Amino acid sequence: MAGTATKPGRKTIDPATAETWRAWLRQMLLIRRFEEKAGEAYSLGKIGGFCHLYIGQEAVAVGTIASLRPDDYITASYREHGQALVRGITPRAVMAELFGKAEGCSGGKGGSMHLFDASLGFLGGHGIVGGHIPLTTGMAFAIKYRGTDQVAICYFGEAAVNNGAFHEALNMAALWKLPAIYICENNRYGMGTALERASAIYDISERACSYDMANEVVDGQDVLAVKAAMDRAVERAREEKLPTLLEVRTYRFMGHSMSDPIHGHYRTKEEVEEQRKRDPIAVWSGRLIADGVMTEDEVKAMDQQVVEEVEDAYRFAEEAADPAPEELFRDVYAPEEN
Amino acid sequence: MPTLTYRDALNQALREEMQRDDRVFLMGEEVGVYQGAYKVSRGLLEEFGARRVVDTPITELGFAGVGVGAAMVGLRPVIEMMTFNFALLAVDQIVNSAAKMRYMSNGQVGVPMVVRGPGGAALQLGAQHSQAFESWYAHIPGLKVVMPATPADAKGLLKSAIRDDNPVIFIEGEMLYNTKGEVPEGEYTIPLGVADIKREGTDVTIVCHSKTVAVALKAAEQLAADGISAEVIDLRTIRPLDTRTVLESVARTHRCVVVEEGWHFAGVGAQVVDTIQREIFDALDAPVLRVTGAEVPMPYNKQLEKLAKADPAKVIAAVRQVLYVD
Amino acid sequence: MSTKVVMEALSPTMEEGRVVEWKKQEGEAVAVGDVLAEVETDKAVMELVARAAGTMLKHVVAAGATVPVSELVAVIGEPGEAVEAGGNGKKAEGRKDGKPDAPAAAEPAKPAPAKPDSAKTEAPTPGAPAPGTQPTADRENRPTSMPPAPPAAAATEGGRVKASPLARKIAAERGLDLQGVAGSGPQGRIVQRDLAALSARPASAAAAPQVPAFRPIPAGEPFADVPLTQIRKTIARRLAQSLGPVPTFYLTIEVDMERVAEAREALNAAGQGKISFNDITIKAVALALRQHPACNAWWQDDHIRYWNEVHVSMAVAIEDGLITPVIRHADQKGLRQIAAESKDLAGRARERKLAPEEYTGGTFSVSNLGMLDIEEFTAIINPPEAGIIAIGRIAEKPVVHEGTIVPRKRMRLTMSCDHRVIDGATGAQFLQTLKGMLENPLALVW
């Protein structure tokens, strides 16, 4: 495991790094406050359908996307609010999408599970477990086909690794040597089924051995560790044109979706409480304070700023208009000029 | 005009489109080194190389998804399914990914991809290899479904399908690959969504597509000997359906029989019948009848298989029924 | 369990029916909707159809028997099953009020009461579906199959007319009343072809004397083929049995020819060729046929072809026989043209120089023996035409005219009618029109 490389300690942090680190904390806080607000809006009936929160996994989105270039491609599962925000879709556009409004990043027609911003290379949240993994292989195929040095990355949960799409996609990526990074966010539960009740092997990273693919396990609650592992994977993809399976061990503090209890029958309250002690935000803010990059007050002020930004997004989403009725039939097919 | 097989017409279309547009590539099982399970891709590997003619493992779901992903970021994949029976494994990618991407993304991300290969029964291939699935795909908003019946249509429609910005399900026929016909050389495209009147007639309209076009034409010929003039309409594209051509014809003939290879329940013909009764109810002199495959898994036995298929005799019987001549 | 087949009321007024022919013999398998027998009602020959599936166990009455409505005629059941329906001819229990029973077999099969454990206690017999039921998959598997046909009675059932949408549209456009029209489609559905020869009439015309109204032929069509109705079939069959292949009857009418004679004199005085009484009669016949297209028709064995064009055949005696050259579109030609043509045709007929198309294709004939002093005669129909007019001599006869007995020129016309096509009243009305025209010959000129 590479997760122990980031022990805090008093040392001199150069200003640029400090700036980056503060930015990461801000991104993690943004995800946290955004998701809390989304949960509130869901319970008020302002958000419908399924809504899968990212609380507890913030360091994964922040640490991985920090390694990417703007022209890289990102595909994610339906628990993708965090990645969307980190990639740069505004809180207003994401919240409006959750509210189903025309100003949403998918025009209100995608919803929580289908956030898109093609201009940011954010190519969707996808709703079928594992179904989007081959898409990333396809994007990596296109990168190789065109001979550019982009990277295609894919987020999915540990439950997806048992299905055929995962194996087929990874096999082809390894076979054809494609610049793809498969990020398994192992949050221990596929809905209510624990990893060990679904997978014959415990270490998901080992699945890559079947395809002779590089792999790594990383502590997903430590943003610096995630970033370091991701840097290695990105370099492998960009320079060596080889794929990686990155297993990021994290934990979901909330239920599977808003309609699920936080623990329920499949895990104990105590287990959740225990995991909360390694809240990635607390871990990271603690590190920044310990390293003298930020003071506690600065963290609080940053948090307050983020809360206001999320409140603004909420008001924006609430006031935004529904899509016009004629939107119903738009974009089923491409416009008729070809 | 040169005479080509349906197979070579498809080959020509692929070759021309790959020459025309570097974004177009062919991917599937046995398309390269083996030269295509049905030799549709013969010679393409030699001409375009392994970058653009890509042999895959036997992973229909996987490589269909690869096609979708590549299309999402700007390539124009042609994904060959060795047969559409195997494409069942890829239905998740076709339906959940390809068909919905543009809509879910509010028009930001399209999937200009062709999924092509033979569909329906050939001869004695048994239950799992003899299935016509066009109505499944035609059910899905976001997909186009194209089924050429002749070599010329195969070329013109495949070229249009490859240039189309939508996912196109392009279903060929194993029994059609060897059929011959005149095929225009070079640039020749047929717009998707336009049916073709394969034979003109006045007493009854026979609507058909793909392999049943030959069945309908044969029936029409025999009916003519009995003084019955049948118009044969080849839908060519199942979705979008050219309802106008069908309706104009039935409004003239007042009677219609819809023929298809697939099963009866919720088949393509059911959609055609729905349109006719809704749009031109008052023009009908008889209920529209359908001739379809039997509602059974395809049996292996030759005689039973014959019974299960739509044939000219069944079409003739239906036509006589709508004409009240028996 | 056996099912009784009773004589059904196949017309609203039927009290008894004659079993013309059994279509299902004893021992034969019967499906719901199969025609069991042809039954002649007071109106027509109808089909008695099976309302239950099984095997025809017994004909309780023989073909030819006349049976009151609701009386038992046959039994359907399982092969080998004992017929417990009672002796031959034994009456099924009828209602006291004299109305026919609902046919026993027409009752919908009552499903067995659902029992939660019925699967255990009552193992169904494999391969023996209940009468009238089919496995769903099998039914779906027969895409072109029609639902079992109820009795092919008139298209009207309880006031509702069964007609194809197209037929309804045509009827609405042309102001036709579909009520009472015999439909030739399944279950008596009125379809487009049934309207081809139906004439416009007000939707609820007061019941006029029941002379079959003629049905107009769509403009632009030379003729319309009309399938035979049951009654037409029956008339054809019976009369042919009685009188030979062309069951003919004859109608004679006497026409006052005074005004025709005056008109003819005036016309001939103007020179330009001579017009004969025969020419005038041909023209009048043609115009009258235009008004009575029911007489301008061909018998075609399984249908009647009603002509929208009038081509009058004219019998010409020639050496060793006769020939019938045709004046085409005689209704549209002037008298002088008819005169010229008839003269030319007759001349060339005698020289045997007619081309086949000049003596075929007539839709109605005239034959004239008046010049040979024949008072009246009956001419033989020239098939497939359905009528011929025999023209007698014009002679001065004492008639009561405006209250006094005066001598007037009179002529007798006798029409031979093919009864399969033309009924008595139909022919009579035609002759009335013809007489009117000849007695007011201005109609011919205009």
XYZ file of C-alpha atoms in Angstrom, chain B residues 89-320:
232
model
C -24.847 -9.783 -25.206
C -24.310 -6.223 -26.364
C -27.867 -5.039 -25.932
C -26.958 -3.243 -22.713
C -24.380 -1.184 -24.570
C -26.663 -0.591 -27.538
C -29.734 0.297 -25.516
C -28.377 1.793 -22.309
C -25.321 3.500 -23.704
C -25.575 4.150 -27.437
C -29.260 4.961 -27.722
C -29.427 7.313 -24.742
C -26.142 9.178 -24.658
C -27.241 12.109 -26.746
C -30.438 12.563 -24.796
C -28.981 12.082 -21.315
C -26.229 14.549 -22.095
C -28.635 17.142 -23.419
C -27.195 16.832 -26.902
C -23.562 17.178 -25.825
C -22.394 13.665 -26.634
C -23.575 11.692 -29.650
C -22.796 8.132 -30.688
C -22.260 7.950 -34.452
C -21.840 4.201 -34.624
C -23.023 1.430 -36.888
C -23.640 -2.023 -35.452
C -23.955 -4.377 -38.374
C -24.149 -8.057 -39.199
C -26.584 -10.695 -40.336
C -29.903 -11.205 -38.582
C -32.676 -13.740 -38.846
C -32.558 -17.347 -39.864
C -30.411 -18.961 -42.481
C -30.833 -22.698 -42.965
C -31.028 -25.232 -40.160
C -28.930 -23.252 -37.725
C -31.262 -24.057 -34.887
C -32.948 -22.024 -32.209
C -30.107 -19.818 -30.970
C -28.812 -18.821 -34.374
C -32.066 -18.116 -36.200
C -33.643 -15.028 -34.745
C -34.890 -11.751 -36.153
C -34.508 -8.999 -33.594
C -35.254 -5.849 -35.559
C -38.379 -5.085 -33.576
C -36.329 -5.095 -30.367
C -34.029 -2.393 -31.622
C -36.747 -0.501 -33.448
C -38.513 -0.191 -30.114
C -35.750 2.025 -28.766
C -35.875 5.795 -29.258
C -32.396 6.943 -30.203
C -31.621 4.008 -32.479
C -32.097 3.771 -36.200
C -32.697 0.352 -37.701
C -31.815 -0.335 -41.319
C -32.381 -3.593 -43.217
C -31.437 -3.621 -46.888
C -32.896 -6.307 -49.116
C -30.857 -5.834 -52.291
C -27.165 -5.282 -53.128
C -27.782 -1.731 -54.304
C -29.739 -0.880 -51.179
C -27.046 -2.549 -49.073
C -24.400 -0.248 -50.478
C -26.429 2.938 -50.486
C -27.837 2.408 -47.027
C -24.578 1.336 -45.384
C -22.828 4.429 -46.661
C -25.626 6.579 -45.271
C -25.622 4.662 -42.001
C -21.893 5.246 -41.522
C -22.345 8.963 -42.181
C -25.312 9.200 -39.842
C -24.670 10.875 -36.497
C -26.852 8.388 -34.631
C -26.323 4.803 -33.589
C -27.587 2.710 -36.487
C -28.448 -0.964 -36.205
C -27.769 -2.325 -39.661
C -29.146 -5.827 -40.063
C -28.067 -7.866 -43.058
C -28.994 -11.412 -43.968
C -26.896 -14.519 -44.217
C -29.167 -15.713 -47.006
C -28.803 -12.372 -48.749
C -24.994 -12.208 -48.924
C -24.826 -14.242 -52.120
C -27.732 -12.557 -53.878
C -26.752 -10.461 -56.862
C -27.915 -7.230 -58.335
C -26.800 -4.127 -60.112
C -24.967 -1.731 -57.819
C -24.075 1.828 -58.779
C -20.373 2.542 -58.645
C -18.754 5.126 -56.405
C -20.731 7.705 -54.496
C -24.176 6.216 -54.052
C -26.181 6.810 -50.918
C -29.794 6.131 -50.032
C -31.298 8.265 -47.286
C -32.334 6.397 -44.170
C -36.044 6.346 -43.488
C -37.181 6.036 -47.086
C -39.074 2.948 -48.195
C -38.942 1.662 -51.731
C -41.779 0.409 -53.892
C -40.258 -2.757 -55.276
C -43.294 -3.548 -57.424
C -46.288 -1.426 -58.267
C -49.812 -2.700 -57.921
C -53.384 -1.633 -57.365
C -55.330 -4.247 -55.426
C -53.324 -4.776 -52.273
C -50.177 -3.492 -50.605
C -47.636 -5.961 -49.282
C -45.281 -4.342 -46.783
C -42.052 -6.204 -46.125
C -38.368 -5.786 -45.446
C -35.082 -7.610 -45.723
C -35.446 -11.265 -46.706
C -39.219 -11.099 -46.925
C -38.961 -8.711 -49.873
C -38.105 -11.672 -52.078
C -40.959 -13.621 -50.502
C -43.396 -10.815 -51.198
C -42.210 -10.346 -54.772
C -42.629 -14.019 -55.463
C -46.115 -13.940 -53.993
C -46.950 -10.857 -56.052
C -45.858 -12.624 -59.196
C -48.084 -15.592 -58.490
C -50.973 -13.340 -57.531
C -50.627 -11.521 -60.832
C -51.336 -14.787 -62.593
C -54.679 -14.790 -60.778
C -55.349 -11.244 -61.846
C -54.469 -9.748 -58.465
C -52.209 -6.743 -58.646
C -50.054 -6.444 -55.543
C -47.851 -3.503 -54.641
C -44.706 -4.501 -52.767
C -43.181 -1.950 -50.415
C -39.729 -2.614 -48.996
C -39.447 -0.600 -45.799
C -35.625 -0.634 -46.026
C -35.442 1.372 -42.809
C -37.492 0.089 -39.880
C -36.828 3.128 -37.735
C -37.501 5.827 -38.692
C -40.403 4.173 -40.476
C -41.448 5.645 -43.801
C -45.115 5.723 -42.941
C -45.885 8.098 -45.782
C -45.031 5.643 -48.530
C -46.990 2.905 -46.814
C -50.026 5.072 -46.165
C -50.126 6.484 -49.680
C -50.068 2.997 -51.086
C -52.704 1.525 -48.787
C -54.913 4.549 -49.330
C -54.887 3.547 -52.985
C -55.214 -0.211 -52.636
C -57.429 -0.266 -49.537
C -55.935 -3.576 -48.414
C -52.661 -4.477 -46.818
C -50.631 -7.470 -45.722
C -47.472 -6.964 -43.660
C -44.784 -9.599 -43.895
C -41.789 -10.068 -41.654
C -39.377 -12.776 -40.676
C -39.617 -12.163 -36.954
C -42.171 -13.330 -34.473
C -45.732 -12.114 -34.496
C -46.065 -10.646 -31.030
C -45.123 -6.971 -30.981
C -43.304 -7.340 -34.276
C -42.456 -4.633 -36.789
C -45.701 -5.380 -38.598
C -47.696 -4.548 -35.499
C -46.291 -1.029 -35.711
C -47.155 -0.789 -39.399
C -50.697 -1.977 -38.731
C -51.062 0.513 -35.911
C -50.074 3.350 -38.193
C -52.407 2.283 -40.969
C -55.492 1.848 -38.843
C -54.830 5.109 -37.027
C -54.081 7.257 -40.060
C -56.266 5.901 -42.834
C -58.957 3.893 -41.111
C -61.567 4.998 -43.592
C -59.542 3.772 -46.531
C -59.529 0.195 -45.318
C -61.735 -2.406 -46.896
C -60.388 -5.220 -44.777
C -58.396 -5.675 -41.594
C -54.656 -5.534 -42.230
C -53.203 -9.018 -41.915
C -49.715 -10.037 -40.923
C -47.551 -12.890 -42.076
C -44.723 -13.616 -39.666
C -42.470 -16.337 -38.430
C -44.163 -18.910 -36.223
C -44.164 -18.229 -32.495
C -41.603 -20.893 -31.727
C -37.863 -21.154 -31.191
C -36.556 -22.142 -34.603
C -36.542 -25.927 -34.963
C -33.552 -27.647 -36.526
C -35.538 -30.049 -38.702
C -35.695 -28.822 -42.272
C -39.418 -29.386 -42.771
C -40.345 -27.836 -39.453
C -38.098 -24.902 -40.145
C -39.849 -24.355 -43.442
C -43.203 -24.357 -41.666
C -41.956 -21.765 -39.224
C -40.935 -19.268 -41.880
C -42.991 -16.756 -43.776
C -43.291 -17.914 -47.379
C -45.085 -16.890 -50.575
C -47.966 -19.304 -49.974
C -48.733 -17.704 -46.619
C -48.523 -14.256 -48.158
C -50.834 -15.271 -50.983
C -53.344 -16.722 -48.545
C -53.355 -13.505 -46.552
C -53.725 -11.392 -49.667
C -56.682 -13.468 -50.823
